[in-house]
GROMACS .gro file of C-alpha atoms in nm:
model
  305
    1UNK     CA    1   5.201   9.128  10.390
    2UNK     CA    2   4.917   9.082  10.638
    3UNK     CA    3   4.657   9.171  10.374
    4UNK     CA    4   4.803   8.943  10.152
    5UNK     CA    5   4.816   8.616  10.413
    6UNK     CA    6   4.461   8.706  10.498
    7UNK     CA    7   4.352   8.736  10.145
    8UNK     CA    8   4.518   8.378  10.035
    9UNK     CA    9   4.387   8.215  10.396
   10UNK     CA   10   4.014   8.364  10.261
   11UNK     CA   11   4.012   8.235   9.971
   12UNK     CA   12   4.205   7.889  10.007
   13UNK     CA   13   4.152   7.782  10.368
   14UNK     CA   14   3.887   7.861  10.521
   15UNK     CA   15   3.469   7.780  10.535
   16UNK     CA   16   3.532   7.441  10.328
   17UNK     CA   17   3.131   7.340  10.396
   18UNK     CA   18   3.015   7.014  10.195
   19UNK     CA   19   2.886   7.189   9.897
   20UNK     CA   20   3.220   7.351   9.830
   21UNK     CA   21   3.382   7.052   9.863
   22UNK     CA   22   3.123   6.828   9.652
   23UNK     CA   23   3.184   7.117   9.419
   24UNK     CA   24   3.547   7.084   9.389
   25UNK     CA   25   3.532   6.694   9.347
   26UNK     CA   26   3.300   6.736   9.065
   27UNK     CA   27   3.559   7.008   8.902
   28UNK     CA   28   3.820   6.755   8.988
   29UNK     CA   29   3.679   6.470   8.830
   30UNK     CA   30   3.504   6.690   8.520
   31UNK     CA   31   3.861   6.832   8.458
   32UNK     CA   32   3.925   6.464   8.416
   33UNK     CA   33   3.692   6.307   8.226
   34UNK     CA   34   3.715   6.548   7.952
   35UNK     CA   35   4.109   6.523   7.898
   36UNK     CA   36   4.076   6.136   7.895
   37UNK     CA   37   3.801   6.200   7.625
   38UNK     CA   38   4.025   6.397   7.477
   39UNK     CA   39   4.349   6.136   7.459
   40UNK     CA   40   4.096   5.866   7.388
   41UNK     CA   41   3.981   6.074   7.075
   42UNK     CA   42   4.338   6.168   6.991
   43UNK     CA   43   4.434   5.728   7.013
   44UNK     CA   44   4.147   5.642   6.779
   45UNK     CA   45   4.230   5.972   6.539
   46UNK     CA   46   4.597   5.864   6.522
   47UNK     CA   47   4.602   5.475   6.578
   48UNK     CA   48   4.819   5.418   6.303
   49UNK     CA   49   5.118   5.631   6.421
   50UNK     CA   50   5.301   5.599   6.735
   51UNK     CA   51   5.196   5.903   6.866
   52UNK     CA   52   4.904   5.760   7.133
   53UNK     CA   53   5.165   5.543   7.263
   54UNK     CA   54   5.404   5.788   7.323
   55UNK     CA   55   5.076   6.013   7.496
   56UNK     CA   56   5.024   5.720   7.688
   57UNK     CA   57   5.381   5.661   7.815
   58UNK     CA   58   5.398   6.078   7.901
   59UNK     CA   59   5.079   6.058   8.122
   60UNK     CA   60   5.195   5.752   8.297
   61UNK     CA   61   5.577   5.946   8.368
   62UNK     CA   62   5.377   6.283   8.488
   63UNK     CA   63   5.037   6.107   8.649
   64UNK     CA   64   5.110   6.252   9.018
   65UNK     CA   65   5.225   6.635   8.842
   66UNK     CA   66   4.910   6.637   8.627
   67UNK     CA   67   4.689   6.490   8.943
   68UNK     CA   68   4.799   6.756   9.164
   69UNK     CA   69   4.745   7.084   8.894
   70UNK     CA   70   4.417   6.927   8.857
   71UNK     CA   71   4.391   6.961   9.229
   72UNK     CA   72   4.492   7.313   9.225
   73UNK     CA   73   4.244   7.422   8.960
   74UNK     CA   74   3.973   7.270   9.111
   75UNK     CA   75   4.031   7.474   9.427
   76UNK     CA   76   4.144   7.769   9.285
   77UNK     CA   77   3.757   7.749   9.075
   78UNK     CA   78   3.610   7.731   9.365
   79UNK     CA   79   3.772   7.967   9.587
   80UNK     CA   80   3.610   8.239   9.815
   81UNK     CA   81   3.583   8.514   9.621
   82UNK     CA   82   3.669   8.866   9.761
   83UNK     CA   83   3.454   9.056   9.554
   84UNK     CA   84   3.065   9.035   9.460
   85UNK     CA   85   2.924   9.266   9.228
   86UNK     CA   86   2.559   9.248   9.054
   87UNK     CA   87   2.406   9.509   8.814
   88UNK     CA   88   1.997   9.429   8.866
   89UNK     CA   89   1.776   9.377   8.606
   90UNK     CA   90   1.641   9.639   8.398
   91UNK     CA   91   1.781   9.906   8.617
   92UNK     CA   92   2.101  10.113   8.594
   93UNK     CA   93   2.187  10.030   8.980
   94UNK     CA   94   2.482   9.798   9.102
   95UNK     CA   95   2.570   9.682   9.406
   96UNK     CA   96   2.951   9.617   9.509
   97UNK     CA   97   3.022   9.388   9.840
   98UNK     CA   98   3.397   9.384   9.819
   99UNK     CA   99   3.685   9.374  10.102
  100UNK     CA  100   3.864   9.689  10.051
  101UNK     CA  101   3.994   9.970  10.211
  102UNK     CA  102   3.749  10.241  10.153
  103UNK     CA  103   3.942  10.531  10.194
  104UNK     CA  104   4.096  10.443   9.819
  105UNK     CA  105   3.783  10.385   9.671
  106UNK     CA  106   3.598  10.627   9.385
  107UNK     CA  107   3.261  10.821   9.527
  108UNK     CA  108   3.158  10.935   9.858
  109UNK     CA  109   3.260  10.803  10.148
  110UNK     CA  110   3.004  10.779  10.430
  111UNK     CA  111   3.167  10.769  10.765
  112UNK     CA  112   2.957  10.671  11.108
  113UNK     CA  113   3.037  10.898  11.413
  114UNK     CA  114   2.864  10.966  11.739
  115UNK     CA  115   2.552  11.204  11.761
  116UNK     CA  116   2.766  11.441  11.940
  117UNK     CA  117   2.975  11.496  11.593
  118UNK     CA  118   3.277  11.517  11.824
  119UNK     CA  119   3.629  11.442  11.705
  120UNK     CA  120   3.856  11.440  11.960
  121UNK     CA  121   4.083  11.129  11.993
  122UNK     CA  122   4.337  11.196  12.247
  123UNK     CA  123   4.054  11.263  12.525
  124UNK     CA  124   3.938  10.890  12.417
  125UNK     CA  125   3.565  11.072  12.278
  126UNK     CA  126   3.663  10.904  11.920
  127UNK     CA  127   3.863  10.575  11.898
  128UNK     CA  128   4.145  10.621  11.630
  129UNK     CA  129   4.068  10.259  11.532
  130UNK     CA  130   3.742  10.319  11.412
  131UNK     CA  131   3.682  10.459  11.070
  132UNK     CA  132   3.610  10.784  11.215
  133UNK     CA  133   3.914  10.807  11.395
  134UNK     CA  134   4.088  10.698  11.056
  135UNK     CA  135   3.904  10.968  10.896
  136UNK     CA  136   4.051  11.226  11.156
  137UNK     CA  137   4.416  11.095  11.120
  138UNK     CA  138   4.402  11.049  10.752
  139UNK     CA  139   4.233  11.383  10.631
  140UNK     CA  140   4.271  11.624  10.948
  141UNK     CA  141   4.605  11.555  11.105
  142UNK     CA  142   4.690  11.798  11.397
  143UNK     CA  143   4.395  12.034  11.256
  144UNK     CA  144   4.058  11.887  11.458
  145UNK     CA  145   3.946  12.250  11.508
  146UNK     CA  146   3.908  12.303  11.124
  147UNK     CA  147   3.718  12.012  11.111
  148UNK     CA  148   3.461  12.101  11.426
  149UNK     CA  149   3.419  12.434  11.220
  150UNK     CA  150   3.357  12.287  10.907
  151UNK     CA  151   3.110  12.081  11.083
  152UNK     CA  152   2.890  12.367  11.282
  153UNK     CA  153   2.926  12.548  10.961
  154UNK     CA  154   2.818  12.236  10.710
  155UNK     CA  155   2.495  12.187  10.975
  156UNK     CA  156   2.345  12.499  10.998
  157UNK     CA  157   2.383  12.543  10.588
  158UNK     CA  158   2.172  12.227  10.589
  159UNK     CA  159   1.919  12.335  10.869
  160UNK     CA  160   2.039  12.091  11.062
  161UNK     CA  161   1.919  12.168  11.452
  162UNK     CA  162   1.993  11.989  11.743
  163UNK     CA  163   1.768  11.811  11.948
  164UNK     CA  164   1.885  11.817  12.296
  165UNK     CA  165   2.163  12.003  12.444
  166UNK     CA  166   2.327  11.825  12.732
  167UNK     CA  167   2.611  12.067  12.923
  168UNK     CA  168   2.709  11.737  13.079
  169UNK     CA  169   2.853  11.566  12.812
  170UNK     CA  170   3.213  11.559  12.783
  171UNK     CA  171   3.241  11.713  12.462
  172UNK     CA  172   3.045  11.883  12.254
  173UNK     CA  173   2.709  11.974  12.453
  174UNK     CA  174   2.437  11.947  12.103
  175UNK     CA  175   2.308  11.620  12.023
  176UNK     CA  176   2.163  11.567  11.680
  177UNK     CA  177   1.914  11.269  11.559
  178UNK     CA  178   2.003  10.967  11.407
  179UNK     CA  179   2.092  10.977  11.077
  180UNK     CA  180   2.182  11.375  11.078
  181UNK     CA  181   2.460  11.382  10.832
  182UNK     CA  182   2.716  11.627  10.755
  183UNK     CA  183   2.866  11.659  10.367
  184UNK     CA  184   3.251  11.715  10.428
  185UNK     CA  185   3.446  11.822  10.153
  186UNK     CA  186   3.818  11.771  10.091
  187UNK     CA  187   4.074  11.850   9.839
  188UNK     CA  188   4.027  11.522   9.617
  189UNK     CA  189   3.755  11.414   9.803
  190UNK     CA  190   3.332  11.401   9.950
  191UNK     CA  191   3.247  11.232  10.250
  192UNK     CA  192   2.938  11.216  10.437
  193UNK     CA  193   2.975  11.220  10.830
  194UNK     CA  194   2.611  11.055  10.991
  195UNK     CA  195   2.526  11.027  11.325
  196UNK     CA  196   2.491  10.638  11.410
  197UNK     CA  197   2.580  10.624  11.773
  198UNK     CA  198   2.498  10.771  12.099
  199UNK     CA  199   2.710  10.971  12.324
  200UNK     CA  200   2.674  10.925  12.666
  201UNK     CA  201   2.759  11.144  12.972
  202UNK     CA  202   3.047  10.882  13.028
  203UNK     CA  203   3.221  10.953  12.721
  204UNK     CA  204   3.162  10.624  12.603
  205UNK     CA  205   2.882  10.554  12.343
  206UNK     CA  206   2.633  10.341  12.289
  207UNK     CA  207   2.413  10.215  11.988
  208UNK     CA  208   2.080  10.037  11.942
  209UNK     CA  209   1.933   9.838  11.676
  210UNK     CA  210   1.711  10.051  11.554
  211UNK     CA  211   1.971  10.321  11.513
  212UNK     CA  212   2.074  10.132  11.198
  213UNK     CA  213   1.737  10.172  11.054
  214UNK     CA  214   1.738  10.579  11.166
  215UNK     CA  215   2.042  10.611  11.021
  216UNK     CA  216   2.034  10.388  10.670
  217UNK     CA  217   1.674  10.580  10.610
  218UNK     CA  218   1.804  10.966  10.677
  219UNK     CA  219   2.137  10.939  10.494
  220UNK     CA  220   1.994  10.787  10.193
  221UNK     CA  221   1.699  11.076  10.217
  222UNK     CA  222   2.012  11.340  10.278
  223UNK     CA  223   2.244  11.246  10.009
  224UNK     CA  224   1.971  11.348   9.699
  225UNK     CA  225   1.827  11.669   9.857
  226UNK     CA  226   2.156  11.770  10.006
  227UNK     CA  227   2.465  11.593   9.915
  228UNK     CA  228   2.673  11.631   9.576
  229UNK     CA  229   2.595  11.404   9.332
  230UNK     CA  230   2.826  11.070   9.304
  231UNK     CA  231   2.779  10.756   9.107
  232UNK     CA  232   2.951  10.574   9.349
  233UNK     CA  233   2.828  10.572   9.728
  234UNK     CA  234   3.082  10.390   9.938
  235UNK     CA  235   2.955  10.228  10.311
  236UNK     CA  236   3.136  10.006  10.580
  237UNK     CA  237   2.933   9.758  10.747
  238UNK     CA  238   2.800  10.014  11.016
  239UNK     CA  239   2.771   9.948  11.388
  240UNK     CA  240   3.000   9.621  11.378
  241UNK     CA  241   3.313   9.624  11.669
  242UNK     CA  242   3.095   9.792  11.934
  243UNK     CA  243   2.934   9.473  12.088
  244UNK     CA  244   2.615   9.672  12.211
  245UNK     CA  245   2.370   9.478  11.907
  246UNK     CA  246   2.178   9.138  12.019
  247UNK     CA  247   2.365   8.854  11.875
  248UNK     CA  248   2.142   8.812  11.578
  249UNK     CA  249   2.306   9.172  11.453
  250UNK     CA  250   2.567   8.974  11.248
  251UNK     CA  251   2.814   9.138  11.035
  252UNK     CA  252   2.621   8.960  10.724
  253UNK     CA  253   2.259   9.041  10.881
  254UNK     CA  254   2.393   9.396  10.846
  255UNK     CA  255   2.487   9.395  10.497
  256UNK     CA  256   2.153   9.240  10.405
  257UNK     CA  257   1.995   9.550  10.619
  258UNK     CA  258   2.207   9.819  10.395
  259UNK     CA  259   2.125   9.651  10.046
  260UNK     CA  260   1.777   9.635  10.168
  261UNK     CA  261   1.712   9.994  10.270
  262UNK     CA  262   1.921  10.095   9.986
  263UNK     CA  263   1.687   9.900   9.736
  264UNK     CA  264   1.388  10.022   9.904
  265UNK     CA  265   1.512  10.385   9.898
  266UNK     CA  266   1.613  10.354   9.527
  267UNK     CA  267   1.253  10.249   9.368
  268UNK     CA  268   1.115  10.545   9.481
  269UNK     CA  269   1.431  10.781   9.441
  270UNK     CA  270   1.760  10.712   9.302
  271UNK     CA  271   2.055  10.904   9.426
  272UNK     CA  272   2.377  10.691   9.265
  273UNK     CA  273   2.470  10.443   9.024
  274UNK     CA  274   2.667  10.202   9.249
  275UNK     CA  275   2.651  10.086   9.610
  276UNK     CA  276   3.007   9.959   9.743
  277UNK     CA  277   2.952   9.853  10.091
  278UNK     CA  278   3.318   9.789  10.162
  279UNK     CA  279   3.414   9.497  10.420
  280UNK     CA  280   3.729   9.537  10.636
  281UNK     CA  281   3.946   9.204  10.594
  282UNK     CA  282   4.034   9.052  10.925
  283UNK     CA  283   3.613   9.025  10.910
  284UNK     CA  284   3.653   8.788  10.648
  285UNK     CA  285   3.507   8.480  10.908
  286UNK     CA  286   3.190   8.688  10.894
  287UNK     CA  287   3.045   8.686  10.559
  288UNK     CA  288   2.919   8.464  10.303
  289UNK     CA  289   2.877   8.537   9.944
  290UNK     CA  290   2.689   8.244   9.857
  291UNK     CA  291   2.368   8.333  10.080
  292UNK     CA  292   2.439   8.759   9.971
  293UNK     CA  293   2.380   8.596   9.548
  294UNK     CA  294   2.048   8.475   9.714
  295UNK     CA  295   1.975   8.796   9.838
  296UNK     CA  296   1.998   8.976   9.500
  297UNK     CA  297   1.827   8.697   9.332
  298UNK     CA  298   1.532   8.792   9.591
  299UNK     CA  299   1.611   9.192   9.519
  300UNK     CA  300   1.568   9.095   9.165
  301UNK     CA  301   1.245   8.980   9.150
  302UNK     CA  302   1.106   9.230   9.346
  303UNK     CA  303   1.226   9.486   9.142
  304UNK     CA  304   1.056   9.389   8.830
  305UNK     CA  305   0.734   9.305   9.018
   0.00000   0.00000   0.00000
């Protein structure tokens, strides 16, 4: 039911800025002037007959009922849209922007955890919030050590190494680089778990700005050479909820970031058909589609420079 309320209050009642609302009196008005055209046709077609009389007398009885589904058209045409999808000029690639739970969606799944690769909710390591923690609940309920082993063993298939081992840390002592990622395979199922965030001696972690530039540029370098082909990469907008980016890191400045790197990566090596960077709902305040259509009208040119 909550998905539902926030869905309608999306796409009905919120963000009405003075283009919207221009463009909604236009519809309005448009929707309008074409059905008087229309009876004032019909009149002159049948002005013999009582029939435009009778027309006439009907739209003066219903004038308020027919106002107010005007009304509603014109604001259901213009509402907020949950779901932006563009296919790019002459170029098999698409790119999804959709709110959606991505844990139902077709394709990989790539999942953001700490550098640590630790999973461990109940000692407050991993927040069972947080799509990782999700992850853990969802796919590996009461099994975490099958997980850890599938992780140590998925690494050092991949020649992943670590960089730094810390015996301080709370949890697991090996600290990878940004961007390491691990291919996890279920029964149904691929994800991709990628380093994004720091772990800290605390237990708490933290993340920097240009982690999302580490880690957009080594997962999109893993997935060809090392992951299992997909035509469908799913992504959450990554690093959002931890308050530890400058203010201009903006849910939407983010999503720009992923379509960019993923454009940039995909002219020189393609590694799936579809994007679908998946938005969580109760977000919905921080995105607008309007300015992400500019953005592929910009992505468009400059892929058929």
């Amino acid at each position: 039911m909550k998905k539902i309320t926030s869905k309608f209050v999306y796409a009905f009642l919120y963000d009405y800025s003075k283009s919207r609302v221009l463009n909604i009196f236009l519809t309005f008005f448009g929707i309008i002037g074409f059905l008087w055209t229309l009876v004032e046709c019909f009149s002159w077609l049948f002005d013999n007959l009582n029939y435009p009389e009778e027309l006439r007398k009907f739209i003066r009885a219903n004038l308020k009922i027919g106002l107010l589904i005007i009304a509603i058209l014109s604001v259901y045409n213009h509402r907020r849209k949950s779901k932006i999808q563009k296919t790019f000029t002459n170029t098999d690639l698409t790119v999804i922007i959709e709110f959606c739970d991505i844990f139902k969606q077709e394709g990989a799944i790539i999942i953001p955890v700490c550098d640590t690769f630790d999973n461990d909710i109940p000692s407050g390591l991993v927040n069972s919030k947080t799509l990782h923690g999700q992850f853990i609940e969802k796919y590996y309920p009461g099994n975490v050590p099958a997980l850890n082993a599938e992780i140590v063993r998925s690494l050092a298939n991949i020649g992943s190494v670590p960089i730094e081992n810390n015996p301080n840390l709370k949890g697991n002592s090996n600290r990878f680089e940004i961007g390491t990622t691990c291919p996890i395979k279920t029964t149904n199922e691929y994800f991709y778990l990628s380093a994004l965030t720091y772990m800290k001696d605390t237990g708490n972690v933290e993340m920097q700005p240009q982690n999302i530039y580490d880690f957009l540029s080594n997962v999109w370098n893993f997935i060809p050479n090392h992951g299992e082909y997909h035509d469908v990469v799913n992504i959450p907008v990554i690093g959002t909820g931890l308050n530890r980016l400058p203010a201009s890191y903006t849910n939407q400045f983010i999503v720009q970031e992923i379509v960019n790197s993923f454009f940039v990566t995909s002219k020189v090596q393609t590694f799936c058909k579809t994007l679908r960077i998946c938005l969580h709902q109760k977000n919905y305040k921080f995105y607008n589609f309007d300015d992400i259509n500019i953005l592929f009208c910009h992505i468009d040119n400059y892929l058929n420079r």
